[in-house]
Amino acid sequence: LATGPRQDNSIFYEFRTYDIKPSKMKEFLEMVNKYIHFRTAHSELVGFWYTELGALNKVFHIWKYDNFAHRTAVRQAIASDKDWQGKFISAALPLIEKQHNEVAYLVPWCQLGKPPKEGGVYEWVTFQMKPGGPALWGEAFRAAINAHVNTGYTKLIGVFHTEYGLLNTVHVLWWNESPDHRAAGRHSAHEDARVVAAVRDSVRFLESQQNALLIPVQCSPLK
């Protein structure tokens, strides 16, 4: 199946989702804020959030790697890091019920963005597209994303296409000032003829979609 183009370099992003025991979320987040510096000494953390709507008792974090050799070296280093293993991993593992990861690239027409200010909320939207990759649906999908961006109510942070995990999946990370600001913006956008036309064209290639409202933790670079 065609996968279409991606960015010219080998940089990729690993998405890690942990299901936390419901009674242990507060404890887990406190440990993350206290000890994450041991982990970020080895590679770049893009963002760290917990889910507020769309999923419960989950944390979600994004890590950036130069290439797969870089990730291998980092994983070996953290396995030998006594502070990280002893102070965080050994205490955190009993609080985690399940782990899931994916590897994805930024789509070639998107650069990783930043919010205009701190204090907002993030929306993580996952689109399961028809098999064929961006060569089939890339242009229509891009038009739908840009139509929402052009309304001005939301800030696009990144668009990612999976390389490992469920294929033909696109993840889109948005920032909004608040959940109410996001709701008002979407109501307005869905009355915009340009948005409606772009979305109608894109959904021809859509299998399913889901989203979650994310709240950044104290240590998250993206706040």
PDB file of C-alpha atoms in Angstrom:
ATOM      1  CA  LEU A   1       0.000   0.000   0.000  1.00  0.00           C
ATOM      2  CA  ALA A   2       1.240   3.479  -0.811  1.00  0.00           C
ATOM      3  CA  THR A   3       2.231   5.515   2.214  1.00  0.00           C
ATOM      4  CA  GLY A   4       2.947   8.783   0.461  1.00  0.00           C
ATOM      5  CA  PRO A   5       5.633  11.307   1.377  1.00  0.00           C
ATOM      6  CA  ARG A   6       6.621  12.361   4.863  1.00  0.00           C
ATOM      7  CA  GLN A   7       9.110  14.867   6.197  1.00  0.00           C
ATOM      8  CA  ASP A   8      12.606  14.805   4.686  1.00  0.00           C
ATOM      9  CA  ASN A   9      14.413  13.833   7.904  1.00  0.00           C
ATOM     10  CA  SER A  10      14.272  10.707  10.059  1.00  0.00           C
ATOM     11  CA  ILE A  11      12.741  12.337  13.148  1.00  0.00           C
ATOM     12  CA  PHE A  12       9.766  10.488  14.587  1.00  0.00           C
ATOM     13  CA  TYR A  13       7.522  10.673  17.630  1.00  0.00           C
ATOM     14  CA  GLU A  14       6.554   7.946  20.050  1.00  0.00           C
ATOM     15  CA  PHE A  15       3.130   8.196  21.658  1.00  0.00           C
ATOM     16  CA  ARG A  16       2.790   6.354  24.950  1.00  0.00           C
ATOM     17  CA  THR A  17      -0.558   5.823  26.667  1.00  0.00           C
ATOM     18  CA  TYR A  18      -0.782   4.365  30.163  1.00  0.00           C
ATOM     19  CA  ASP A  19      -3.973   3.224  31.870  1.00  0.00           C
ATOM     20  CA  ILE A  20      -3.619   4.125  35.542  1.00  0.00           C
ATOM     21  CA  LYS A  21      -5.502   2.464  38.384  1.00  0.00           C
ATOM     22  CA  PRO A  22      -8.386   4.849  39.175  1.00  0.00           C
ATOM     23  CA  SER A  23      -7.428   5.268  42.822  1.00  0.00           C
ATOM     24  CA  LYS A  24      -3.773   5.891  41.964  1.00  0.00           C
ATOM     25  CA  MET A  25      -3.917   8.722  39.407  1.00  0.00           C
ATOM     26  CA  LYS A  26      -3.032  11.498  41.865  1.00  0.00           C
ATOM     27  CA  GLU A  27      -0.100   9.495  43.205  1.00  0.00           C
ATOM     28  CA  PHE A  28       1.136   8.679  39.714  1.00  0.00           C
ATOM     29  CA  LEU A  29       1.040  12.291  38.528  1.00  0.00           C
ATOM     30  CA  GLU A  30       2.879  13.461  41.631  1.00  0.00           C
ATOM     31  CA  MET A  31       5.636  10.939  40.907  1.00  0.00           C
ATOM     32  CA  VAL A  32       5.849  12.050  37.272  1.00  0.00           C
ATOM     33  CA  ASN A  33       6.310  15.687  38.247  1.00  0.00           C
ATOM     34  CA  LYS A  34       8.895  14.777  40.861  1.00  0.00           C
ATOM     35  CA  TYR A  35      11.052  12.370  38.861  1.00  0.00           C
ATOM     36  CA  ILE A  36      10.529  13.057  35.153  1.00  0.00           C
ATOM     37  CA  HIS A  37      13.820  14.993  35.011  1.00  0.00           C
ATOM     38  CA  PHE A  38      15.672  11.685  35.239  1.00  0.00           C
ATOM     39  CA  ARG A  39      13.926  10.555  32.055  1.00  0.00           C
ATOM     40  CA  THR A  40      14.205  13.829  30.132  1.00  0.00           C
ATOM     41  CA  ALA A  41      17.951  13.770  30.704  1.00  0.00           C
ATOM     42  CA  HIS A  42      18.035  11.069  27.997  1.00  0.00           C
ATOM     43  CA  SER A  43      15.651  12.357  25.294  1.00  0.00           C
ATOM     44  CA  GLU A  44      13.176  15.112  24.514  1.00  0.00           C
ATOM     45  CA  LEU A  45       9.708  15.093  26.016  1.00  0.00           C
ATOM     46  CA  VAL A  46       7.235  16.951  23.806  1.00  0.00           C
ATOM     47  CA  GLY A  47       4.269  16.855  26.150  1.00  0.00           C
ATOM     48  CA  PHE A  48       2.675  14.965  29.041  1.00  0.00           C
ATOM     49  CA  TRP A  49      -1.070  15.024  29.750  1.00  0.00           C
ATOM     50  CA  TYR A  50      -3.839  13.234  31.578  1.00  0.00           C
ATOM     51  CA  THR A  51      -7.244  12.654  30.008  1.00  0.00           C
ATOM     52  CA  GLU A  52     -10.252  14.601  31.211  1.00  0.00           C
ATOM     53  CA  LEU A  53     -12.941  13.730  28.634  1.00  0.00           C
ATOM     54  CA  GLY A  54     -13.230  10.965  26.060  1.00  0.00           C
ATOM     55  CA  ALA A  55     -11.223   8.569  28.230  1.00  0.00           C
ATOM     56  CA  LEU A  56     -10.610   8.295  31.951  1.00  0.00           C
ATOM     57  CA  ASN A  57      -7.619   7.351  34.080  1.00  0.00           C
ATOM     58  CA  LYS A  58      -5.142   7.586  31.223  1.00  0.00           C
ATOM     59  CA  VAL A  59      -1.939   9.527  30.821  1.00  0.00           C
ATOM     60  CA  PHE A  60      -0.525  10.356  27.425  1.00  0.00           C
ATOM     61  CA  HIS A  61       3.004  11.467  26.577  1.00  0.00           C
ATOM     62  CA  ILE A  62       4.958  12.178  23.393  1.00  0.00           C
ATOM     63  CA  TRP A  63       8.709  11.612  22.968  1.00  0.00           C
ATOM     64  CA  LYS A  64      10.843  12.835  20.071  1.00  0.00           C
ATOM     65  CA  TYR A  65      13.673  10.785  18.528  1.00  0.00           C
ATOM     66  CA  ASP A  66      16.184  11.583  15.796  1.00  0.00           C
ATOM     67  CA  ASN A  67      15.914   8.056  14.352  1.00  0.00           C
ATOM     68  CA  PHE A  68      15.445   4.462  15.479  1.00  0.00           C
ATOM     69  CA  ALA A  69      19.087   4.069  16.484  1.00  0.00           C
ATOM     70  CA  HIS A  70      18.633   7.053  18.771  1.00  0.00           C
ATOM     71  CA  ARG A  71      15.594   5.462  20.406  1.00  0.00           C
ATOM     72  CA  THR A  72      17.465   2.171  20.902  1.00  0.00           C
ATOM     73  CA  ALA A  73      20.344   3.989  22.594  1.00  0.00           C
ATOM     74  CA  VAL A  74      17.952   5.925  24.825  1.00  0.00           C
ATOM     75  CA  ARG A  75      16.041   2.808  25.851  1.00  0.00           C
ATOM     76  CA  GLN A  76      19.318   1.105  26.771  1.00  0.00           C
ATOM     77  CA  ALA A  77      20.434   4.138  28.760  1.00  0.00           C
ATOM     78  CA  ILE A  78      17.254   4.480  30.800  1.00  0.00           C
ATOM     79  CA  ALA A  79      17.293   0.743  31.565  1.00  0.00           C
ATOM     80  CA  SER A  80      20.646   1.357  33.253  1.00  0.00           C
ATOM     81  CA  ASP A  81      19.690   4.632  34.931  1.00  0.00           C
ATOM     82  CA  LYS A  82      19.532   3.751  38.622  1.00  0.00           C
ATOM     83  CA  ASP A  83      17.705   6.945  39.578  1.00  0.00           C
ATOM     84  CA  TRP A  84      14.988   6.516  36.953  1.00  0.00           C
ATOM     85  CA  GLN A  85      14.574   2.797  37.571  1.00  0.00           C
ATOM     86  CA  GLY A  86      14.824   2.963  41.335  1.00  0.00           C
ATOM     87  CA  LYS A  87      12.915   6.133  42.149  1.00  0.00           C
ATOM     88  CA  PHE A  88      10.236   6.101  39.440  1.00  0.00           C
ATOM     89  CA  ILE A  89       9.833   2.840  37.535  1.00  0.00           C
ATOM     90  CA  SER A  90       9.857   0.493  40.515  1.00  0.00           C
ATOM     91  CA  ALA A  91       7.240   2.603  42.312  1.00  0.00           C
ATOM     92  CA  ALA A  92       5.144   3.490  39.234  1.00  0.00           C
ATOM     93  CA  LEU A  93       4.694   0.062  37.671  1.00  0.00           C
ATOM     94  CA  PRO A  94       2.254  -1.181  40.362  1.00  0.00           C
ATOM     95  CA  LEU A  95       0.054   1.845  39.588  1.00  0.00           C
ATOM     96  CA  ILE A  96      -0.187   1.089  35.851  1.00  0.00           C
ATOM     97  CA  GLU A  97      -2.772  -1.329  34.474  1.00  0.00           C
ATOM     98  CA  LYS A  98      -1.848  -1.225  30.780  1.00  0.00           C
ATOM     99  CA  GLN A  99       0.618   0.416  28.389  1.00  0.00           C
ATOM    100  CA  HIS A 100       0.313   1.178  24.682  1.00  0.00           C
ATOM    101  CA  ASN A 101       2.661   2.875  22.243  1.00  0.00           C
ATOM    102  CA  GLU A 102       2.717   4.036  18.640  1.00  0.00           C
ATOM    103  CA  VAL A 103       5.359   5.537  16.377  1.00  0.00           C
ATOM    104  CA  ALA A 104       4.390   8.291  13.948  1.00  0.00           C
ATOM    105  CA  TYR A 105       5.872  10.937  11.678  1.00  0.00           C
ATOM    106  CA  LEU A 106       4.714  14.481  11.268  1.00  0.00           C
ATOM    107  CA  VAL A 107       2.962  14.803   7.939  1.00  0.00           C
ATOM    108  CA  PRO A 108       5.174  16.685   5.440  1.00  0.00           C
ATOM    109  CA  TRP A 109       2.969  19.785   5.376  1.00  0.00           C
ATOM    110  CA  CYS A 110       2.948  20.282   9.152  1.00  0.00           C
ATOM    111  CA  GLN A 111       5.555  21.454  11.634  1.00  0.00           C
ATOM    112  CA  LEU A 112       5.230  20.879  15.367  1.00  0.00           C
ATOM    113  CA  GLY A 113       3.645  23.989  16.838  1.00  0.00           C
ATOM    114  CA  LYS A 114       3.283  25.599  20.236  1.00  0.00           C
ATOM    115  CA  PRO A 115       0.284  27.209  21.916  1.00  0.00           C
ATOM    116  CA  PRO A 116       0.126  31.012  21.973  1.00  0.00           C
ATOM    117  CA  LYS A 117       0.036  30.958  25.769  1.00  0.00           C
ATOM    118  CA  GLU A 118      -0.067  28.601  28.718  1.00  0.00           C
ATOM    119  CA  GLY A 119      -3.190  27.562  30.543  1.00  0.00           C
ATOM    120  CA  GLY A 120      -5.345  26.049  27.811  1.00  0.00           C
ATOM    121  CA  VAL A 121      -6.468  22.521  27.032  1.00  0.00           C
ATOM    122  CA  TYR A 122      -5.500  20.085  24.298  1.00  0.00           C
ATOM    123  CA  GLU A 123      -7.622  17.897  22.085  1.00  0.00           C
ATOM    124  CA  TRP A 124      -6.233  14.642  20.691  1.00  0.00           C
ATOM    125  CA  VAL A 125      -8.241  13.495  17.674  1.00  0.00           C
ATOM    126  CA  THR A 126      -7.613  10.127  16.051  1.00  0.00           C
ATOM    127  CA  PHE A 127      -8.820   9.455  12.514  1.00  0.00           C
ATOM    128  CA  GLN A 128      -8.835   5.937  11.121  1.00  0.00           C
ATOM    129  CA  MET A 129      -8.588   6.385   7.355  1.00  0.00           C
ATOM    130  CA  LYS A 130      -9.228   3.935   4.543  1.00  0.00           C
ATOM    131  CA  PRO A 131      -6.217   1.792   3.505  1.00  0.00           C
ATOM    132  CA  GLY A 132      -3.957   3.439   0.970  1.00  0.00           C
ATOM    133  CA  GLY A 133      -2.194   6.066   3.018  1.00  0.00           C
ATOM    134  CA  PRO A 134      -1.748   9.769   2.252  1.00  0.00           C
ATOM    135  CA  ALA A 135      -1.382   8.998  -1.456  1.00  0.00           C
ATOM    136  CA  LEU A 136      -5.123   8.246  -1.378  1.00  0.00           C
ATOM    137  CA  TRP A 137      -6.565  10.675   1.157  1.00  0.00           C
ATOM    138  CA  GLY A 138      -3.750  13.088   2.042  1.00  0.00           C
ATOM    139  CA  GLU A 139      -4.878  16.138   0.071  1.00  0.00           C
ATOM    140  CA  ALA A 140      -8.507  15.904   1.163  1.00  0.00           C
ATOM    141  CA  PHE A 141      -7.482  15.449   4.783  1.00  0.00           C
ATOM    142  CA  ARG A 142      -5.115  18.420   4.603  1.00  0.00           C
ATOM    143  CA  ALA A 143      -7.885  20.597   3.178  1.00  0.00           C
ATOM    144  CA  ALA A 144     -10.221  19.659   6.043  1.00  0.00           C
ATOM    145  CA  ILE A 145      -7.575  20.459   8.662  1.00  0.00           C
ATOM    146  CA  ASN A 146      -6.710  23.783   7.038  1.00  0.00           C
ATOM    147  CA  ALA A 147     -10.374  24.725   6.832  1.00  0.00           C
ATOM    148  CA  HIS A 148     -10.608  24.438  10.623  1.00  0.00           C
ATOM    149  CA  VAL A 149      -7.305  26.275  11.117  1.00  0.00           C
ATOM    150  CA  ASN A 150      -8.503  29.133   8.929  1.00  0.00           C
ATOM    151  CA  THR A 151     -11.517  29.756  11.156  1.00  0.00           C
ATOM    152  CA  GLY A 152      -9.071  30.936  13.825  1.00  0.00           C
ATOM    153  CA  TYR A 153     -10.847  29.422  16.819  1.00  0.00           C
ATOM    154  CA  THR A 154      -8.224  26.751  17.472  1.00  0.00           C
ATOM    155  CA  LYS A 155      -4.460  26.268  17.271  1.00  0.00           C
ATOM    156  CA  LEU A 156      -2.982  23.318  15.386  1.00  0.00           C
ATOM    157  CA  ILE A 157      -0.044  21.747  17.237  1.00  0.00           C
ATOM    158  CA  GLY A 158       0.678  18.725  15.044  1.00  0.00           C
ATOM    159  CA  VAL A 159      -0.617  16.185  12.545  1.00  0.00           C
ATOM    160  CA  PHE A 160       0.961  12.722  12.733  1.00  0.00           C
ATOM    161  CA  HIS A 161       0.704   9.642  10.516  1.00  0.00           C
ATOM    162  CA  THR A 162       1.374   6.249  12.116  1.00  0.00           C
ATOM    163  CA  GLU A 163       4.337   4.092  11.154  1.00  0.00           C
ATOM    164  CA  TYR A 164       3.980   1.477  13.920  1.00  0.00           C
ATOM    165  CA  GLY A 165       0.633   0.713  15.496  1.00  0.00           C
ATOM    166  CA  LEU A 166      -2.684   0.727  13.676  1.00  0.00           C
ATOM    167  CA  LEU A 167      -1.805   1.832  10.153  1.00  0.00           C
ATOM    168  CA  ASN A 168      -3.652   4.490   8.147  1.00  0.00           C
ATOM    169  CA  THR A 169      -4.207   6.314  11.415  1.00  0.00           C
ATOM    170  CA  VAL A 170      -3.790  10.069  11.663  1.00  0.00           C
ATOM    171  CA  HIS A 171      -3.537  11.826  15.012  1.00  0.00           C
ATOM    172  CA  VAL A 172      -4.191  15.559  15.247  1.00  0.00           C
ATOM    173  CA  LEU A 173      -3.254  17.592  18.324  1.00  0.00           C
ATOM    174  CA  TRP A 174      -5.116  20.883  18.845  1.00  0.00           C
ATOM    175  CA  TRP A 175      -4.898  23.582  21.517  1.00  0.00           C
ATOM    176  CA  ASN A 176      -7.821  25.672  22.751  1.00  0.00           C
ATOM    177  CA  GLU A 177      -8.156  28.314  25.436  1.00  0.00           C
ATOM    178  CA  SER A 178     -10.815  26.267  27.242  1.00  0.00           C
ATOM    179  CA  PRO A 179     -13.360  23.508  26.589  1.00  0.00           C
ATOM    180  CA  ASP A 180     -16.079  26.153  26.219  1.00  0.00           C
ATOM    181  CA  HIS A 181     -14.001  28.142  23.738  1.00  0.00           C
ATOM    182  CA  ARG A 182     -13.477  24.967  21.737  1.00  0.00           C
ATOM    183  CA  ALA A 183     -17.204  24.135  21.788  1.00  0.00           C
ATOM    184  CA  ALA A 184     -18.201  27.610  20.619  1.00  0.00           C
ATOM    185  CA  GLY A 185     -15.579  27.551  17.885  1.00  0.00           C
ATOM    186  CA  ARG A 186     -16.669  24.198  16.550  1.00  0.00           C
ATOM    187  CA  HIS A 187     -20.329  25.229  16.462  1.00  0.00           C
ATOM    188  CA  SER A 188     -19.336  28.267  14.458  1.00  0.00           C
ATOM    189  CA  ALA A 189     -17.009  26.314  12.163  1.00  0.00           C
ATOM    190  CA  HIS A 190     -19.665  23.766  11.309  1.00  0.00           C
ATOM    191  CA  GLU A 191     -21.821  26.569   9.988  1.00  0.00           C
ATOM    192  CA  ASP A 192     -18.980  27.753   7.721  1.00  0.00           C
ATOM    193  CA  ALA A 193     -19.583  26.617   4.139  1.00  0.00           C
ATOM    194  CA  ARG A 194     -15.844  26.228   3.501  1.00  0.00           C
ATOM    195  CA  VAL A 195     -15.444  23.891   6.484  1.00  0.00           C
ATOM    196  CA  VAL A 196     -18.523  21.895   5.545  1.00  0.00           C
ATOM    197  CA  ALA A 197     -17.306  21.397   1.972  1.00  0.00           C
ATOM    198  CA  ALA A 198     -13.809  20.349   3.033  1.00  0.00           C
ATOM    199  CA  VAL A 199     -15.081  17.920   5.656  1.00  0.00           C
ATOM    200  CA  ARG A 200     -17.554  16.342   3.230  1.00  0.00           C
ATOM    201  CA  ASP A 201     -14.710  15.678   0.820  1.00  0.00           C
ATOM    202  CA  SER A 202     -12.443  14.222   3.508  1.00  0.00           C
ATOM    203  CA  VAL A 203     -14.980  11.898   5.159  1.00  0.00           C
ATOM    204  CA  ARG A 204     -15.186   9.856   1.966  1.00  0.00           C
ATOM    205  CA  PHE A 205     -11.937   8.285   3.162  1.00  0.00           C
ATOM    206  CA  LEU A 206     -12.806   8.062   6.865  1.00  0.00           C
ATOM    207  CA  GLU A 207     -13.479   4.794   8.700  1.00  0.00           C
ATOM    208  CA  SER A 208     -13.869   6.139  12.235  1.00  0.00           C
ATOM    209  CA  GLN A 209     -12.666   8.836  14.605  1.00  0.00           C
ATOM    210  CA  GLN A 210     -12.419   9.493  18.320  1.00  0.00           C
ATOM    211  CA  ASN A 211     -11.119  12.257  20.524  1.00  0.00           C
ATOM    212  CA  ALA A 212     -10.017  13.051  24.049  1.00  0.00           C
ATOM    213  CA  LEU A 213      -9.609  16.257  26.030  1.00  0.00           C
ATOM    214  CA  LEU A 214      -6.136  16.415  27.552  1.00  0.00           C
ATOM    215  CA  ILE A 215      -4.899  18.447  30.519  1.00  0.00           C
ATOM    216  CA  PRO A 216      -1.137  19.084  30.654  1.00  0.00           C
ATOM    217  CA  VAL A 217       0.681  18.063  33.813  1.00  0.00           C
ATOM    218  CA  GLN A 218       2.979  20.475  35.599  1.00  0.00           C
ATOM    219  CA  CYS A 219       6.166  19.099  34.000  1.00  0.00           C
ATOM    220  CA  SER A 220       4.840  19.089  30.420  1.00  0.00           C
ATOM    221  CA  PRO A 221       6.802  21.258  27.960  1.00  0.00           C
ATOM    222  CA  LEU A 222       3.508  21.870  26.140  1.00  0.00           C
ATOM    223  CA  LYS A 223       1.222  23.577  28.655  1.00  0.00           C
TER     224      LYS A 223
END
